[in-house]
CSV table of C-alpha atoms in Angstrom, one decimal:
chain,number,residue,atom,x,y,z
I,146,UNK,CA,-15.4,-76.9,-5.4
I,147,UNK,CA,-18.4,-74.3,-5.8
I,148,UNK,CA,-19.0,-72.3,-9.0
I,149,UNK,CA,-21.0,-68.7,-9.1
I,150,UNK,CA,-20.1,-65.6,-11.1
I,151,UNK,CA,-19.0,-62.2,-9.7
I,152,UNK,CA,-21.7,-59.9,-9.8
I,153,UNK,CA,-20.0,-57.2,-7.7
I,154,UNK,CA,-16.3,-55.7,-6.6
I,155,UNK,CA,-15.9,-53.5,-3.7
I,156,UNK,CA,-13.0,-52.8,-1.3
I,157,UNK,CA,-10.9,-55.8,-2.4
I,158,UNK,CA,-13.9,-57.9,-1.9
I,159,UNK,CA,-15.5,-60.0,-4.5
I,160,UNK,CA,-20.0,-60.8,-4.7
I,161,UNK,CA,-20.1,-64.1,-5.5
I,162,UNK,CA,-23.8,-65.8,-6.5
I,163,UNK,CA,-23.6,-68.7,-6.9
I,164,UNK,CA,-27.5,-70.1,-7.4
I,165,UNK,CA,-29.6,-67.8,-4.7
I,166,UNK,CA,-26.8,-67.6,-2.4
I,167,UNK,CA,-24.0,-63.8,-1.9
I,168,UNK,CA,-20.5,-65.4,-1.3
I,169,UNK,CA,-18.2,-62.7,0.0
I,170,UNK,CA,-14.8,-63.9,-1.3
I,171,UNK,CA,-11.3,-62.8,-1.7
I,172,UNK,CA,-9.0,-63.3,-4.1
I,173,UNK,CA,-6.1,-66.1,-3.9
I,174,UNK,CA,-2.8,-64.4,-3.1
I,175,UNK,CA,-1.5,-66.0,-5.8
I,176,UNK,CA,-3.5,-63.8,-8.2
I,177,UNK,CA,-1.9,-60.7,-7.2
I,178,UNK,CA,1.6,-62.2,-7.3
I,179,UNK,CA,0.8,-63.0,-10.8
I,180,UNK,CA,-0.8,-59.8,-11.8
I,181,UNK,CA,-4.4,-61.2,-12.0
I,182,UNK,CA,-7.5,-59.6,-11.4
I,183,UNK,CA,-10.7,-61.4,-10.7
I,184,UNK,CA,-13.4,-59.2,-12.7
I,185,UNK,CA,-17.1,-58.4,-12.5
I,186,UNK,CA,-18.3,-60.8,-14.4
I,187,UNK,CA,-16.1,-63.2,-14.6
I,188,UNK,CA,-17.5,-67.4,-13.7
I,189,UNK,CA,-15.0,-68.4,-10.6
I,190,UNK,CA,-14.5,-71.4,-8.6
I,191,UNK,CA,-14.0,-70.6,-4.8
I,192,UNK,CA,-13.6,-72.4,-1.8
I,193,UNK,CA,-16.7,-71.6,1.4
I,194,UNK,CA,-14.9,-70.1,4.8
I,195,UNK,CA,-16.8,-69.8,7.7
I,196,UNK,CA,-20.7,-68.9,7.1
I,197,UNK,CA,-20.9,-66.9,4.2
I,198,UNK,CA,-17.0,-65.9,3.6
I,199,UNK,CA,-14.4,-68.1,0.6
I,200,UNK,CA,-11.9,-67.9,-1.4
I,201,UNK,CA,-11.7,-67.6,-5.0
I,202,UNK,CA,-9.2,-70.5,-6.6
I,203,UNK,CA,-9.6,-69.9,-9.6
I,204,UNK,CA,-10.9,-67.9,-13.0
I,205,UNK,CA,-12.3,-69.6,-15.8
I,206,UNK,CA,-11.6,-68.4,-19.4
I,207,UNK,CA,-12.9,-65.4,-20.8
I,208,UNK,CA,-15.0,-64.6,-23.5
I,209,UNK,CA,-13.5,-61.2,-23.4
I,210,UNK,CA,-12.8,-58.1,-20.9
I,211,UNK,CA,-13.2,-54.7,-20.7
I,212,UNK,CA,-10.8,-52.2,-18.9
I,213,UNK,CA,-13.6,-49.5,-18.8
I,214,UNK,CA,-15.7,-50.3,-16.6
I,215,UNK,CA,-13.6,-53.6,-15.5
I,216,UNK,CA,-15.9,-56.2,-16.8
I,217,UNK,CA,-16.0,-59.7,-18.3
I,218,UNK,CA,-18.1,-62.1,-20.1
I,219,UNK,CA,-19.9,-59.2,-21.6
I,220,UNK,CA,-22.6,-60.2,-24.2
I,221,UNK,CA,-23.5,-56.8,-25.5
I,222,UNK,CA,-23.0,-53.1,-25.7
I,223,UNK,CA,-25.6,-50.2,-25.8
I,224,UNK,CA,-24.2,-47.2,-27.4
I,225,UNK,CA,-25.8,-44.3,-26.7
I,226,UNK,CA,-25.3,-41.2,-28.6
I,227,UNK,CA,-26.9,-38.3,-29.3
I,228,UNK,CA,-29.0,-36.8,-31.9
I,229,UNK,CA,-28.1,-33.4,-30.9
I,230,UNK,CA,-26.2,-31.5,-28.3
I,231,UNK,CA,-23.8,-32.7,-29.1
I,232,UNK,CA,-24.7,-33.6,-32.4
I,233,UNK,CA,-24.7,-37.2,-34.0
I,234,UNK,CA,-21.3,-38.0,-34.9
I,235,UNK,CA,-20.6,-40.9,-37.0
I,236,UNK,CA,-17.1,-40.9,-36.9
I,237,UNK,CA,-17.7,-41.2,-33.4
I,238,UNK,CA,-20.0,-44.0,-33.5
I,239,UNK,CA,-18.0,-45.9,-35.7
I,240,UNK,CA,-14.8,-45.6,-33.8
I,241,UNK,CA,-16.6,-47.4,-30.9
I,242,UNK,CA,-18.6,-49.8,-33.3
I,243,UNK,CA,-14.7,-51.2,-34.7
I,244,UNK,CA,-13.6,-51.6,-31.1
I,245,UNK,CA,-16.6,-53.4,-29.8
I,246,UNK,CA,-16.4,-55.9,-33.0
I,247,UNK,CA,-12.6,-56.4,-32.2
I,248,UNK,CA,-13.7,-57.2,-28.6
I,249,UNK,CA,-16.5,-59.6,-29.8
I,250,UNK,CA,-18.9,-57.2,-28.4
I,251,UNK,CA,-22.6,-56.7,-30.3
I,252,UNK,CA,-23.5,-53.2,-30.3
I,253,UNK,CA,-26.9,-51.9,-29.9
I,254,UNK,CA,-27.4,-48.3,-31.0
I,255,UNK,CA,-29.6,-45.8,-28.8
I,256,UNK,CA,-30.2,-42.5,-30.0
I,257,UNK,CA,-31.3,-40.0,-27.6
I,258,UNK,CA,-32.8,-36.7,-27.3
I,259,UNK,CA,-34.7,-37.4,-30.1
I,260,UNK,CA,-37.6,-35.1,-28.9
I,261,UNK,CA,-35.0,-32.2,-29.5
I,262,UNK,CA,-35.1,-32.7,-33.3
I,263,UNK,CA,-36.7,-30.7,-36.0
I,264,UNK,CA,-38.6,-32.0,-39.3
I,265,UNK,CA,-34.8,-31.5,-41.1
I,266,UNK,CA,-33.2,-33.0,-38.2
I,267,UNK,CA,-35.5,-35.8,-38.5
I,268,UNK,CA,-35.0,-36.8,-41.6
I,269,UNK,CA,-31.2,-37.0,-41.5
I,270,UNK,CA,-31.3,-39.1,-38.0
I,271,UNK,CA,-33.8,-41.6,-40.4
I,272,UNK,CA,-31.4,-41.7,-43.1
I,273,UNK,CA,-28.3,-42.9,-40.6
I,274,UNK,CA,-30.8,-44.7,-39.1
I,275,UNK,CA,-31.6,-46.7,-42.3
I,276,UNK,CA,-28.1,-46.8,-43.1
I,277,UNK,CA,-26.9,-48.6,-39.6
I,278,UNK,CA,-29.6,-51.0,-39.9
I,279,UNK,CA,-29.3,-51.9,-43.9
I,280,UNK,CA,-25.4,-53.2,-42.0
I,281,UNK,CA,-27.1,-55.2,-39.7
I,282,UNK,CA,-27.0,-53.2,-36.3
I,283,UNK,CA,-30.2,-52.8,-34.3
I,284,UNK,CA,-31.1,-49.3,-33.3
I,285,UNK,CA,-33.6,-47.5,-31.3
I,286,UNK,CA,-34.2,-44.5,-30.3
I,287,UNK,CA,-35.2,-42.4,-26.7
I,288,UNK,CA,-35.6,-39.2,-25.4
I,289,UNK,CA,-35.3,-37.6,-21.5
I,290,UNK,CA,-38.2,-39.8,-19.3
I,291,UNK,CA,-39.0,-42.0,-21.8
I,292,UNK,CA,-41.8,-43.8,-20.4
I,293,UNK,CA,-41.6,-46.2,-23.0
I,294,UNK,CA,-37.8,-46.8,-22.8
I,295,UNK,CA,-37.6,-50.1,-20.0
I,296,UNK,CA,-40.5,-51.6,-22.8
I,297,UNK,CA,-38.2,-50.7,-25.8
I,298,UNK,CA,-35.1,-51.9,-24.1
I,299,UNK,CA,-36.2,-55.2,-22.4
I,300,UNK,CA,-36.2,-57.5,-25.6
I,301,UNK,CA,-32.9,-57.2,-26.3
I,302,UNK,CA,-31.7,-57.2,-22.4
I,303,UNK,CA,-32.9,-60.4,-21.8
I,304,UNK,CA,-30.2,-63.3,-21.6
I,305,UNK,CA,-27.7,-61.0,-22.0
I,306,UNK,CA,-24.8,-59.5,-20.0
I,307,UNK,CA,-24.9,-55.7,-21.1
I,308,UNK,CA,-22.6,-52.4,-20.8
I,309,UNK,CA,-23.6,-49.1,-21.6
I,310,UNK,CA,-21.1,-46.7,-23.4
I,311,UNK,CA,-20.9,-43.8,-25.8
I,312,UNK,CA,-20.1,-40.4,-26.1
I,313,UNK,CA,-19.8,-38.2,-22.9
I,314,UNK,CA,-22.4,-35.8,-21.6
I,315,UNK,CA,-25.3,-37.8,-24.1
I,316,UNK,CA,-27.1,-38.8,-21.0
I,317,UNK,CA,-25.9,-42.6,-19.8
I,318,UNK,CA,-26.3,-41.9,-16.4
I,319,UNK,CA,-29.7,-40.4,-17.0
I,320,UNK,CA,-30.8,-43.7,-18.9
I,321,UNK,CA,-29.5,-46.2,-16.3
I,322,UNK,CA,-31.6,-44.1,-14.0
I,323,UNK,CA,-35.0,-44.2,-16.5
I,324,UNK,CA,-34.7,-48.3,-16.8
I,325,UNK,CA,-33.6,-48.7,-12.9
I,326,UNK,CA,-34.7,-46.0,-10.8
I,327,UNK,CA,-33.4,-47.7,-7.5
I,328,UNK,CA,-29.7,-46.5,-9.0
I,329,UNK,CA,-29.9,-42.8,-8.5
I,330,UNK,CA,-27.0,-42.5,-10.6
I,331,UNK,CA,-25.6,-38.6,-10.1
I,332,UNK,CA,-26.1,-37.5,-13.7
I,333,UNK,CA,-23.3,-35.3,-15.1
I,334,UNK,CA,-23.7,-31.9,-15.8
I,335,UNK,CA,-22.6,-30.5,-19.7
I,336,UNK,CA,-20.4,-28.1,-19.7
I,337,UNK,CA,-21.9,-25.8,-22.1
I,338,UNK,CA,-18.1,-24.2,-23.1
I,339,UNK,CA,-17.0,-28.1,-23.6
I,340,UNK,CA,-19.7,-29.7,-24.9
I,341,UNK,CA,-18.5,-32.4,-22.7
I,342,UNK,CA,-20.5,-34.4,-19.4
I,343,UNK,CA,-18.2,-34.5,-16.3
I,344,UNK,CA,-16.8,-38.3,-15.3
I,345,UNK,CA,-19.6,-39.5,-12.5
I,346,UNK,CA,-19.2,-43.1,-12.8
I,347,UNK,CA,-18.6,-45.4,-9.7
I,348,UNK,CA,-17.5,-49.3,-8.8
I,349,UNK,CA,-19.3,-51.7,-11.1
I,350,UNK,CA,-21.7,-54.2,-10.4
I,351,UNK,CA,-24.0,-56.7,-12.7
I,352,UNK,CA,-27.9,-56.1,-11.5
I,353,UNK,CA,-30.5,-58.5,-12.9
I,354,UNK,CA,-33.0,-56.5,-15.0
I,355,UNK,CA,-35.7,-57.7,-17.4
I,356,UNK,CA,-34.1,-61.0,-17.5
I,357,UNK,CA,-30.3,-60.0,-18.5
I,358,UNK,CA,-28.1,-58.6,-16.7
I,359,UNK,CA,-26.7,-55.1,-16.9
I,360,UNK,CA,-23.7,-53.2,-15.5
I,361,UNK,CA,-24.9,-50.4,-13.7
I,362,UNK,CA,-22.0,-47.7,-14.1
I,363,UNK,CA,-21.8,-46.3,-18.1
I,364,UNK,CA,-18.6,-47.5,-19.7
I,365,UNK,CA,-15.7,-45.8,-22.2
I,366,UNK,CA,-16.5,-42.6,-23.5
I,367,UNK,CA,-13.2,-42.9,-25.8
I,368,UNK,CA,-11.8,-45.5,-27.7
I,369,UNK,CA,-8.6,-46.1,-29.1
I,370,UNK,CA,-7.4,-49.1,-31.7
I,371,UNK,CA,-4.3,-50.3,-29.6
I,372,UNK,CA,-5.2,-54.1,-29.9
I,373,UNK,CA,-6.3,-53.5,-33.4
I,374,UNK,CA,-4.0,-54.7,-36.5
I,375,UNK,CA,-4.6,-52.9,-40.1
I,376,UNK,CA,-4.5,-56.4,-41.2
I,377,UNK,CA,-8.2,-57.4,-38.6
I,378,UNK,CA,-9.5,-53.7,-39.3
I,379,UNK,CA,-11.7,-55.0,-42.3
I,380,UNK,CA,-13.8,-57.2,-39.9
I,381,UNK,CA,-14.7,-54.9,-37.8
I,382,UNK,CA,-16.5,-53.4,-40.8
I,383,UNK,CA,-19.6,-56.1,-41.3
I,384,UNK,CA,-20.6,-54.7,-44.8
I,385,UNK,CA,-16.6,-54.1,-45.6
I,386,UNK,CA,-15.8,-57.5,-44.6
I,387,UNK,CA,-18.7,-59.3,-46.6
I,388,UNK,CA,-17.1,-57.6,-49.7
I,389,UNK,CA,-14.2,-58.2,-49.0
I,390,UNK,CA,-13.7,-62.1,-50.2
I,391,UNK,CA,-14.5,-60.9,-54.0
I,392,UNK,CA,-11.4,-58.9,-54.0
I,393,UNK,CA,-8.4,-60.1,-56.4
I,394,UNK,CA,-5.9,-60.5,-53.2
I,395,UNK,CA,-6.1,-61.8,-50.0
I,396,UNK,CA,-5.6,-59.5,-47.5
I,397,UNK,CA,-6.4,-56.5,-49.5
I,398,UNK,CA,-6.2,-53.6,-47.6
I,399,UNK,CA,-9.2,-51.4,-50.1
I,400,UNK,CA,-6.5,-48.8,-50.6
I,401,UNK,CA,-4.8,-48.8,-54.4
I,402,UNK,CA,-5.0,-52.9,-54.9
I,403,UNK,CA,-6.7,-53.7,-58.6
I,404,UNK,CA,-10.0,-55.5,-59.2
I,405,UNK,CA,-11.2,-54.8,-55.2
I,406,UNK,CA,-14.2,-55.2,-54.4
I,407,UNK,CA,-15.2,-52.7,-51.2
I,408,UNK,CA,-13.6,-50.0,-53.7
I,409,UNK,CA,-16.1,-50.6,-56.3
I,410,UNK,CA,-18.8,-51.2,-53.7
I,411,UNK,CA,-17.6,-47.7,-52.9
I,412,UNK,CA,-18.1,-46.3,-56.4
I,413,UNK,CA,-21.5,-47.9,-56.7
I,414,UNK,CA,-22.9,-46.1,-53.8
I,415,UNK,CA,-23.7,-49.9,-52.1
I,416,UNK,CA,-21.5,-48.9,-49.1
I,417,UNK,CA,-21.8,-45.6,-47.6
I,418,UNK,CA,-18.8,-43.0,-48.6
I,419,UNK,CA,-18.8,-42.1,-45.2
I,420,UNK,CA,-18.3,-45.5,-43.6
I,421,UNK,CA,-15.1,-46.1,-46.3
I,422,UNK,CA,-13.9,-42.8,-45.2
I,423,UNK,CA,-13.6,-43.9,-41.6
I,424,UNK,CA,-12.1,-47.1,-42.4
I,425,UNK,CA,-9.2,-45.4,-44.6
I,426,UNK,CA,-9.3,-43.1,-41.6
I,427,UNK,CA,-8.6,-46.1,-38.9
I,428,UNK,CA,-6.4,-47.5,-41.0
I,429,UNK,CA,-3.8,-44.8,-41.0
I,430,UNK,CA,-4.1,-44.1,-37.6
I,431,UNK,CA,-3.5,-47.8,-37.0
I,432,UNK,CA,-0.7,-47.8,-39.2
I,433,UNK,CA,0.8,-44.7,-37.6
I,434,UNK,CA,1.1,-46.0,-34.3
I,435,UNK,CA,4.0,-46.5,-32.4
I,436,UNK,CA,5.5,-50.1,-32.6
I,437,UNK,CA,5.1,-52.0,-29.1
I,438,UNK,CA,7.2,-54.1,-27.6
């Protein structure tokens, strides 16, 4: 039995490489009856049919998957939002910093169209930025035709299996094309009245690029907290969860429970007000949701 990952889907066809060989495979029937998808990304066995045709027989297990783009196995995301038009919105960027750490994902911030700022604008973008990195995330920053960007980028690429996501219209597109010009990605256009980028992505594929691998279609542009309970919300919040084992009761919530800890972390300005805000935020809209069943 042969082993490769998928590094491309097309047309019910599946881009095995397994070592420096393409395997054009299909699926086993079996998948479909069962509701199964084989996933860019995802490490397969398959069976060799004729010269360079198989079969997949099976999927091995998952370190996670995403529905937008349809991806597995993925190491890492690059969030890239803007420092302005739109503005940098923190709500935003935590909303898809809460999923990604429910998915297992690490995040990598990218602030663009940093060359639009002003000495004001500046200084607020370094104060977030100090802020996201005192939590532990890595951020950098880029601007349209960064010549620099592929340089900035390729450290934290390497030997890892990255998506790019983030608000729409910030320029994803336009950054896949910077660090791989072969792409060509169509960039959207902003509508000026929506302040929103129109949806050009495409079918997904992994491409090998500075020793990782990247997807090269940009990812969710919304996130919601469907697979999220209130109970896991707290870890999705690094400097909330650190906190959080100093509270009085296990499985405090940071709402009106005595002697807690991210509360008076709150009070004492060592956690951002912002970031608790969000999280109280979250947590309502989490415990508003409709019950599934």
């Amino acid at each position: 039995m042969a082993k490769g990952q998928i590094r491309k889907a097309l047309s019910g066809f599946y881009y095995v490489q397994d070592g420096e060989h393409f395997i054009q495979c299909r699926g086993r029937g079996v998948f479909r009856n069962k509701g199964i998808t084989p996933l860019v990304g995802d490490y397969v066995e398959y069976e060799v049919e004729g010269n360079n045709d198989g079969i997949i027989t099976n999927i091995l297990e998952r370190q996670n998957e995403l529905v937008r783009p349809p991806v597995a196995n993925i190491d890492q995301a690059i969030l890239v939002f803007s420092t302005k038009e739109p503005a940098f919105n923190t709500i935003l960027l935590d909303r898809f910093l809460v999923v990604l750490e429910s998915f297992q994902v690490h995040p990598i911030i990218c602030l663009t169209k940093t060359d639009l700022l002003n000495d004001e604008e500046k200084q607020k973008i370094a104060k977030y930025r100090a802020e996201y990195e005192a939590i532990g995330y890595t951020m950098i920053e880029t601007y349209k035709e960064d010549p620099n960007l592929l340089e900035k980028m390729a450290p934290l690429l390497k030997g890892k299996t990255t998506v790019l996501a983030g608000q729409s219209g910030v320029g994803k597109s336009s950054l896949l094309n910077t660090i791989m010009p072969s792409l060509a990605l169509k960039t959207g256009i902003i509508s000026e009245a929506l302040g929103r980028g129109k949806h050009t992505t495409r079918h997904v594929e992994l491409i090998e690029l500075a020793g990782g691998l990247i997807a090269d279609t940009p990812g969710f542009s919304s996130f919601d907290f469907d697979t999220i309970e209130k109970e896991e919300l707290t870890q999705c919040f690094p400097e909330l969860f650190s906190l959080s084992e100093g509270c009085k009761f296990r499985g405090c919530l940071h709402l009106k429970e005595p002697k807690c800890a991210v509360k008076l972390a709150v009070e004492d300005r060592t956690v951002e007000q912002y970031r608790y805000e969000h999280y109280l935020q979250f947590l309502q809209e989490i415990t508003d949701r409709k019950p599934r069943y």
